Short mmCIF file of N, CA and C in Angstrom, two decimals:
data_model
loop_
_atom_site.label_atom_id
_atom_site.label_comp_id
_atom_site.label_asym_id
_atom_site.label_seq_id
_atom_site.Cartn_x
_atom_site.Cartn_y
_atom_site.Cartn_z
N GLN A 1 -33.74 -89.18 152.52
CA GLN A 1 -34.05 -89.06 151.32
C GLN A 1 -34.51 -87.65 150.80
N VAL A 2 -33.86 -86.95 149.77
CA VAL A 2 -34.28 -85.55 149.49
C VAL A 2 -34.39 -85.46 147.92
N GLN A 3 -35.65 -84.84 147.85
CA GLN A 3 -36.00 -84.63 146.22
C GLN A 3 -36.03 -83.21 146.13
N LEU A 4 -35.46 -82.95 144.82
CA LEU A 4 -35.20 -81.52 144.49
C LEU A 4 -35.91 -81.25 143.35
N VAL A 5 -36.61 -80.08 143.16
CA VAL A 5 -37.31 -79.61 141.79
C VAL A 5 -37.00 -78.19 141.69
N GLU A 6 -36.26 -78.00 140.46
CA GLU A 6 -35.93 -76.44 140.00
C GLU A 6 -37.01 -75.91 139.34
N SER A 7 -37.00 -74.62 139.22
CA SER A 7 -38.00 -73.82 138.37
C SER A 7 -37.47 -72.49 138.31
N GLY A 8 -38.00 -71.75 137.35
CA GLY A 8 -37.64 -70.28 137.03
C GLY A 8 -36.93 -70.05 135.75
N GLY A 9 -36.31 -71.21 135.21
CA GLY A 9 -35.52 -70.94 134.06
C GLY A 9 -36.40 -70.48 132.90
N ARG A 10 -35.71 -69.62 132.05
CA ARG A 10 -36.45 -69.10 130.72
C ARG A 10 -35.53 -68.40 129.95
N LEU A 11 -35.93 -67.86 128.96
CA LEU A 11 -35.25 -67.13 127.82
C LEU A 11 -35.15 -65.65 128.47
N VAL A 12 -34.01 -65.21 128.59
CA VAL A 12 -33.91 -63.60 128.92
C VAL A 12 -32.89 -62.96 128.27
N GLN A 13 -32.92 -61.75 128.04
CA GLN A 13 -32.08 -60.89 127.34
C GLN A 13 -30.70 -60.46 128.29
N ALA A 14 -29.56 -60.32 127.56
CA ALA A 14 -28.34 -60.13 128.16
C ALA A 14 -28.59 -58.78 129.04
N GLY A 15 -28.05 -58.85 130.22
CA GLY A 15 -28.41 -57.68 131.08
C GLY A 15 -29.59 -57.83 132.13
N GLY A 16 -30.43 -58.66 131.82
CA GLY A 16 -31.55 -59.10 132.55
C GLY A 16 -31.25 -59.79 133.89
N SER A 17 -32.50 -60.34 134.57
CA SER A 17 -32.36 -60.79 135.73
C SER A 17 -33.55 -62.09 135.80
N LEU A 18 -33.09 -63.00 136.62
CA LEU A 18 -33.80 -64.26 136.68
C LEU A 18 -33.55 -64.74 138.16
N ARG A 19 -34.86 -65.32 138.68
CA ARG A 19 -34.64 -65.86 139.87
C ARG A 19 -35.20 -67.33 139.76
N LEU A 20 -34.13 -68.13 140.17
CA LEU A 20 -34.28 -69.66 140.20
C LEU A 20 -34.71 -70.06 141.54
N SER A 21 -35.52 -71.05 141.57
CA SER A 21 -35.89 -71.85 142.79
C SER A 21 -35.73 -73.40 142.74
N CYS A 22 -35.52 -73.66 144.09
CA CYS A 22 -35.37 -75.24 144.06
C CYS A 22 -36.18 -75.65 145.41
N ALA A 23 -37.27 -76.42 145.13
CA ALA A 23 -38.05 -76.94 146.09
C ALA A 23 -37.52 -78.05 146.59
N ALA A 24 -37.31 -78.36 148.05
CA ALA A 24 -36.83 -79.64 148.57
C ALA A 24 -37.75 -80.24 149.36
N SER A 25 -37.85 -81.61 149.26
CA SER A 25 -38.83 -82.44 149.95
C SER A 25 -37.80 -83.13 151.17
N GLY A 26 -38.47 -83.52 152.09
CA GLY A 26 -37.71 -84.24 153.12
C GLY A 26 -37.54 -83.35 154.43
N ARG A 27 -37.73 -83.93 155.70
CA ARG A 27 -37.68 -83.26 156.90
C ARG A 27 -36.29 -82.96 157.33
N THR A 28 -35.28 -83.42 156.65
CA THR A 28 -34.01 -83.19 157.01
C THR A 28 -33.30 -82.04 156.16
N PHE A 29 -34.05 -81.26 155.50
CA PHE A 29 -33.62 -80.27 154.61
C PHE A 29 -32.46 -79.39 155.22
N SER A 30 -32.87 -78.95 156.33
CA SER A 30 -32.16 -78.01 157.06
C SER A 30 -30.70 -78.34 157.59
N THR A 31 -30.52 -79.74 157.35
CA THR A 31 -29.21 -80.19 157.76
C THR A 31 -28.31 -80.34 156.51
N TYR A 32 -28.73 -80.09 155.47
CA TYR A 32 -28.06 -80.20 154.36
C TYR A 32 -27.66 -78.88 153.76
N ALA A 33 -26.17 -78.66 153.21
CA ALA A 33 -25.79 -77.66 152.57
C ALA A 33 -26.41 -77.80 151.09
N MET A 34 -26.53 -76.72 150.38
CA MET A 34 -27.04 -76.64 149.15
C MET A 34 -26.32 -75.96 148.05
N GLY A 35 -26.30 -76.47 146.83
CA GLY A 35 -25.58 -75.98 145.91
C GLY A 35 -26.34 -75.75 144.52
N TRP A 36 -25.77 -74.90 143.67
CA TRP A 36 -26.16 -74.65 142.09
C TRP A 36 -25.23 -74.96 141.35
N PHE A 37 -25.26 -75.74 140.44
CA PHE A 37 -24.22 -76.06 139.26
C PHE A 37 -24.87 -75.72 137.92
N ARG A 38 -24.19 -75.61 137.07
CA ARG A 38 -24.55 -75.36 135.66
C ARG A 38 -23.96 -76.14 134.70
N GLN A 39 -24.43 -76.59 133.56
CA GLN A 39 -23.88 -77.26 132.60
C GLN A 39 -24.37 -76.69 131.16
N ALA A 40 -23.29 -76.04 130.44
CA ALA A 40 -23.70 -75.46 129.08
C ALA A 40 -23.46 -76.79 127.97
N ALA A 41 -23.94 -76.34 126.99
CA ALA A 41 -23.93 -77.35 125.96
C ALA A 41 -22.47 -77.84 125.70
N GLY A 42 -22.21 -79.18 125.67
CA GLY A 42 -20.82 -79.57 125.19
C GLY A 42 -19.80 -79.26 126.55
N LYS A 43 -20.35 -78.91 127.53
CA LYS A 43 -19.28 -78.68 128.60
C LYS A 43 -19.56 -79.38 129.80
N GLU A 44 -18.47 -79.48 130.61
CA GLU A 44 -19.03 -80.09 132.00
C GLU A 44 -19.59 -79.49 132.86
N ARG A 45 -20.25 -80.09 133.84
CA ARG A 45 -21.01 -79.24 134.76
C ARG A 45 -19.97 -78.50 135.75
N GLU A 46 -20.40 -77.39 136.01
CA GLU A 46 -19.46 -76.52 136.84
C GLU A 46 -20.31 -75.94 138.07
N PHE A 47 -19.42 -75.75 139.11
CA PHE A 47 -19.99 -74.90 140.26
C PHE A 47 -20.34 -73.74 139.83
N VAL A 48 -21.58 -73.13 140.69
CA VAL A 48 -21.88 -71.83 140.50
C VAL A 48 -21.94 -71.20 142.04
N THR A 49 -22.65 -71.83 143.07
CA THR A 49 -22.58 -71.15 144.27
C THR A 49 -23.14 -72.35 145.26
N ALA A 50 -22.92 -72.11 146.63
CA ALA A 50 -23.40 -72.88 147.59
C ALA A 50 -23.68 -72.18 148.81
N ILE A 51 -24.62 -72.78 149.76
CA ILE A 51 -24.90 -72.14 151.03
C ILE A 51 -24.91 -73.15 152.03
N ASN A 52 -24.65 -72.82 153.22
CA ASN A 52 -24.47 -73.87 154.30
C ASN A 52 -25.85 -73.93 154.90
N TRP A 53 -25.91 -74.97 155.97
CA TRP A 53 -27.30 -75.23 156.49
C TRP A 53 -27.97 -74.08 156.98
N SER A 54 -27.34 -73.20 157.70
CA SER A 54 -28.07 -72.00 158.34
C SER A 54 -28.30 -70.86 157.51
N GLY A 55 -27.68 -70.79 156.25
CA GLY A 55 -27.81 -69.69 155.27
C GLY A 55 -26.82 -68.58 155.63
N GLY A 56 -26.16 -68.93 156.64
CA GLY A 56 -25.11 -67.71 157.13
C GLY A 56 -23.72 -67.76 156.36
N THR A 57 -23.49 -68.74 155.81
CA THR A 57 -22.16 -68.80 154.73
C THR A 57 -22.41 -69.15 153.35
N THR A 58 -22.01 -68.49 152.28
CA THR A 58 -22.08 -68.78 151.14
C THR A 58 -20.72 -68.77 150.43
N THR A 59 -20.69 -69.19 149.17
CA THR A 59 -19.53 -69.10 148.50
C THR A 59 -19.87 -69.26 146.88
N TYR A 60 -19.15 -68.46 146.10
CA TYR A 60 -19.38 -68.39 144.65
C TYR A 60 -18.16 -68.70 143.63
N ALA A 61 -18.63 -69.10 142.50
CA ALA A 61 -17.49 -69.11 141.50
C ALA A 61 -17.10 -67.61 141.09
N ASP A 62 -16.11 -67.41 140.77
CA ASP A 62 -15.51 -66.25 140.32
C ASP A 62 -16.27 -65.59 139.19
N SER A 63 -16.86 -66.42 138.45
CA SER A 63 -17.64 -66.00 137.24
C SER A 63 -18.85 -65.51 137.50
N VAL A 64 -19.50 -65.68 138.53
CA VAL A 64 -20.81 -65.09 138.92
C VAL A 64 -20.77 -64.26 140.25
N LYS A 65 -19.59 -64.21 140.95
CA LYS A 65 -19.30 -63.36 142.05
C LYS A 65 -19.92 -61.81 141.84
N GLY A 66 -20.60 -61.35 142.70
CA GLY A 66 -21.27 -60.05 142.52
C GLY A 66 -22.50 -59.93 141.58
N ARG A 67 -22.95 -61.00 140.89
CA ARG A 67 -23.96 -60.91 140.01
C ARG A 67 -25.07 -61.87 140.53
N PHE A 68 -24.52 -62.79 141.15
CA PHE A 68 -25.70 -63.90 141.59
C PHE A 68 -25.61 -64.04 143.10
N THR A 69 -26.78 -64.47 143.57
CA THR A 69 -26.77 -64.40 145.23
C THR A 69 -27.79 -65.77 145.33
N ILE A 70 -27.21 -66.60 146.22
CA ILE A 70 -27.97 -67.65 146.85
C ILE A 70 -28.41 -67.47 148.04
N SER A 71 -29.76 -67.95 148.38
CA SER A 71 -30.40 -67.79 149.60
C SER A 71 -31.26 -68.95 149.94
N ARG A 72 -31.64 -69.18 151.10
CA ARG A 72 -32.50 -70.43 151.37
C ARG A 72 -33.53 -70.02 152.71
N ASP A 73 -34.64 -70.72 152.26
CA ASP A 73 -35.80 -70.45 153.19
C ASP A 73 -36.12 -71.81 153.94
N SER A 74 -35.49 -71.97 155.09
CA SER A 74 -35.92 -73.22 155.67
C SER A 74 -37.39 -73.40 155.92
N GLY A 75 -38.12 -72.47 156.23
CA GLY A 75 -39.51 -72.43 156.54
C GLY A 75 -40.31 -73.26 155.27
N SER A 76 -39.61 -72.94 154.16
CA SER A 76 -40.49 -73.55 152.95
C SER A 76 -39.54 -74.36 152.23
N ASN A 77 -38.61 -74.77 152.75
CA ASN A 77 -37.73 -75.73 152.17
C ASN A 77 -37.23 -75.42 150.77
N THR A 78 -36.89 -74.05 150.69
CA THR A 78 -36.52 -73.65 149.14
C THR A 78 -35.15 -72.97 149.14
N VAL A 79 -34.52 -73.22 148.17
CA VAL A 79 -33.39 -72.41 147.92
C VAL A 79 -33.47 -71.46 146.53
N HIS A 80 -33.01 -70.38 146.64
CA HIS A 80 -33.10 -69.52 145.55
C HIS A 80 -31.84 -69.27 145.09
N LEU A 81 -31.94 -68.80 143.73
CA LEU A 81 -30.68 -68.20 143.04
C LEU A 81 -31.02 -66.99 142.35
N GLN A 82 -30.72 -65.95 142.77
CA GLN A 82 -30.89 -64.56 141.99
C GLN A 82 -29.83 -64.34 141.26
N MET A 83 -30.20 -64.03 139.92
CA MET A 83 -29.20 -63.80 138.77
C MET A 83 -29.47 -62.49 138.27
N ASN A 84 -28.40 -61.63 138.42
CA ASN A 84 -28.39 -60.28 137.70
C ASN A 84 -27.58 -60.08 136.73
N SER A 85 -27.72 -59.06 135.91
CA SER A 85 -26.65 -58.92 134.86
C SER A 85 -26.13 -59.89 134.09
N LEU A 86 -27.06 -60.80 133.72
CA LEU A 86 -27.00 -61.86 133.03
C LEU A 86 -26.19 -61.77 131.60
N LYS A 87 -25.27 -62.70 131.41
CA LYS A 87 -24.50 -62.66 130.16
C LYS A 87 -24.87 -63.94 129.24
N PRO A 88 -24.56 -63.98 127.83
CA PRO A 88 -24.92 -65.08 127.16
C PRO A 88 -24.10 -66.31 127.58
N GLU A 89 -22.95 -66.12 128.33
CA GLU A 89 -22.22 -67.19 128.88
C GLU A 89 -22.77 -67.76 129.88
N ASP A 90 -23.75 -67.31 130.45
CA ASP A 90 -24.44 -67.83 131.73
C ASP A 90 -25.56 -68.81 131.17
N THR A 91 -25.62 -69.00 129.92
CA THR A 91 -26.61 -69.93 129.21
C THR A 91 -26.23 -71.40 129.69
N ALA A 92 -27.07 -71.99 130.34
CA ALA A 92 -26.82 -73.49 130.58
C ALA A 92 -28.07 -74.04 131.32
N ILE A 93 -27.99 -75.26 131.62
CA ILE A 93 -28.90 -75.88 132.35
C ILE A 93 -28.55 -75.85 133.85
N TYR A 94 -29.25 -75.39 134.77
CA TYR A 94 -28.90 -75.25 136.27
C TYR A 94 -29.56 -76.08 136.94
N TYR A 95 -28.61 -76.86 137.82
CA TYR A 95 -29.02 -77.73 138.71
C TYR A 95 -28.81 -77.51 140.24
N CYS A 96 -29.88 -77.74 141.09
CA CYS A 96 -29.66 -77.65 142.43
C CYS A 96 -29.22 -79.04 142.90
N ALA A 97 -28.48 -78.99 144.05
CA ALA A 97 -27.91 -80.10 144.51
C ALA A 97 -28.11 -80.01 146.06
N ALA A 98 -28.10 -81.14 146.80
CA ALA A 98 -28.05 -81.18 148.35
C ALA A 98 -26.71 -82.10 148.87
N LYS A 99 -26.20 -81.56 149.92
CA LYS A 99 -24.92 -82.09 150.26
C LYS A 99 -25.10 -82.37 151.69
N ARG A 100 -24.90 -83.63 152.20
CA ARG A 100 -24.78 -83.90 153.59
C ARG A 100 -23.54 -83.36 154.30
N GLY A 101 -23.98 -82.96 155.32
CA GLY A 101 -22.73 -82.48 156.31
C GLY A 101 -22.98 -80.97 156.52
N ALA A 102 -23.95 -80.26 156.03
CA ALA A 102 -24.30 -79.06 156.54
C ALA A 102 -23.28 -77.88 156.24
N THR A 103 -22.08 -78.12 156.19
CA THR A 103 -20.96 -77.19 156.15
C THR A 103 -20.75 -76.94 154.56
N LEU A 104 -19.78 -76.17 154.16
CA LEU A 104 -19.45 -75.80 152.84
C LEU A 104 -18.15 -76.68 152.28
N SER A 105 -17.61 -77.45 153.15
CA SER A 105 -16.45 -78.25 152.83
C SER A 105 -16.74 -78.92 151.50
N GLY A 106 -15.86 -78.73 150.44
CA GLY A 106 -16.06 -79.55 149.44
C GLY A 106 -17.15 -79.00 148.36
N SER A 107 -17.67 -77.99 148.81
CA SER A 107 -19.02 -77.68 148.14
C SER A 107 -18.77 -77.21 146.71
N SER A 108 -17.57 -77.05 146.20
CA SER A 108 -17.38 -76.70 144.60
C SER A 108 -17.24 -77.82 144.04
N ASN A 109 -17.16 -79.29 144.61
CA ASN A 109 -16.97 -80.41 143.99
C ASN A 109 -18.31 -81.10 143.82
N LEU A 110 -18.47 -81.31 142.52
CA LEU A 110 -20.03 -81.90 142.38
C LEU A 110 -20.16 -83.38 142.94
N THR A 111 -19.01 -83.97 143.05
CA THR A 111 -19.05 -85.45 143.74
C THR A 111 -19.36 -85.47 145.19
N SER A 112 -19.39 -84.34 145.98
CA SER A 112 -19.55 -84.15 147.23
C SER A 112 -21.19 -83.95 147.40
N TYR A 113 -21.79 -83.97 146.41
CA TYR A 113 -23.41 -83.75 146.59
C TYR A 113 -24.04 -85.09 146.48
N ASN A 114 -25.20 -85.43 147.21
CA ASN A 114 -25.67 -86.67 147.29
C ASN A 114 -27.10 -86.70 146.58
N TYR A 115 -27.60 -85.56 146.35
CA TYR A 115 -29.04 -85.43 145.61
C TYR A 115 -28.88 -84.32 144.56
N TRP A 116 -29.75 -84.58 143.55
CA TRP A 116 -29.72 -83.79 142.43
C TRP A 116 -30.90 -83.41 141.81
N GLY A 117 -31.37 -82.27 141.40
CA GLY A 117 -32.61 -82.09 140.62
C GLY A 117 -32.43 -82.21 139.30
N GLN A 118 -33.45 -82.17 138.51
CA GLN A 118 -33.41 -82.58 137.15
C GLN A 118 -33.04 -81.39 136.29
N GLY A 119 -32.95 -80.17 136.74
CA GLY A 119 -32.32 -78.87 136.01
C GLY A 119 -33.48 -78.04 135.53
N THR A 120 -33.15 -76.88 135.32
CA THR A 120 -33.96 -75.93 134.64
C THR A 120 -33.23 -75.05 133.63
N GLN A 121 -33.67 -75.01 132.52
CA GLN A 121 -32.92 -74.16 131.34
C GLN A 121 -32.88 -72.77 131.42
N VAL A 122 -31.64 -72.24 131.36
CA VAL A 122 -31.69 -70.73 131.40
C VAL A 122 -30.90 -70.28 129.87
N THR A 123 -31.35 -69.53 129.30
CA THR A 123 -30.87 -68.82 127.95
C THR A 123 -30.79 -67.58 128.02
N VAL A 124 -29.73 -66.97 127.67
CA VAL A 124 -29.39 -65.50 127.70
C VAL A 124 -29.09 -65.13 126.33
N SER A 125 -30.01 -64.39 125.75
CA SER A 125 -29.77 -63.89 124.43
C SER A 125 -28.95 -62.58 124.32
N SER A 126 -28.00 -62.58 123.29
CA SER A 126 -27.16 -61.31 123.11
C SER A 126 -27.91 -60.01 122.53
#
C-alpha cells in the first residue's frame, strides 16, 4: 500500500516557477515508477511526466518538455516537480501517482497507475 500527499501548489504569475512535492508512505516506494498528471477545469486528466524507480529515466509530455523537471529522493520517499516558465495553460490540479513495475512502460496512461494523491492546485495568472 502506498499513500501519496502532494504539496506546493499556489497562485503564481506567468513566467514564474513552482516546485511541487509528493510525499509517499510505504516501504516499497523505491520499487514504483512515479508520475505527475494534471487536470484543468472541464478537461480530462492528462500526463505530465514520469520517472522510473531509480530516477535514471524520465519522460515528459511535449507541452512541458524543457520547462518541467521531475526528480525523486528515495531517502525521503519524495518526488518533486520543478516547474519553470509557467504559462496560464499550466493551470490545473496536479496529481502524483505511483505505478507498480518500476519501469516507464505505459507511464503516460493514467490507467497504469495504482495509487493517486488528492492533488494540489496550481494557478498561473496572465
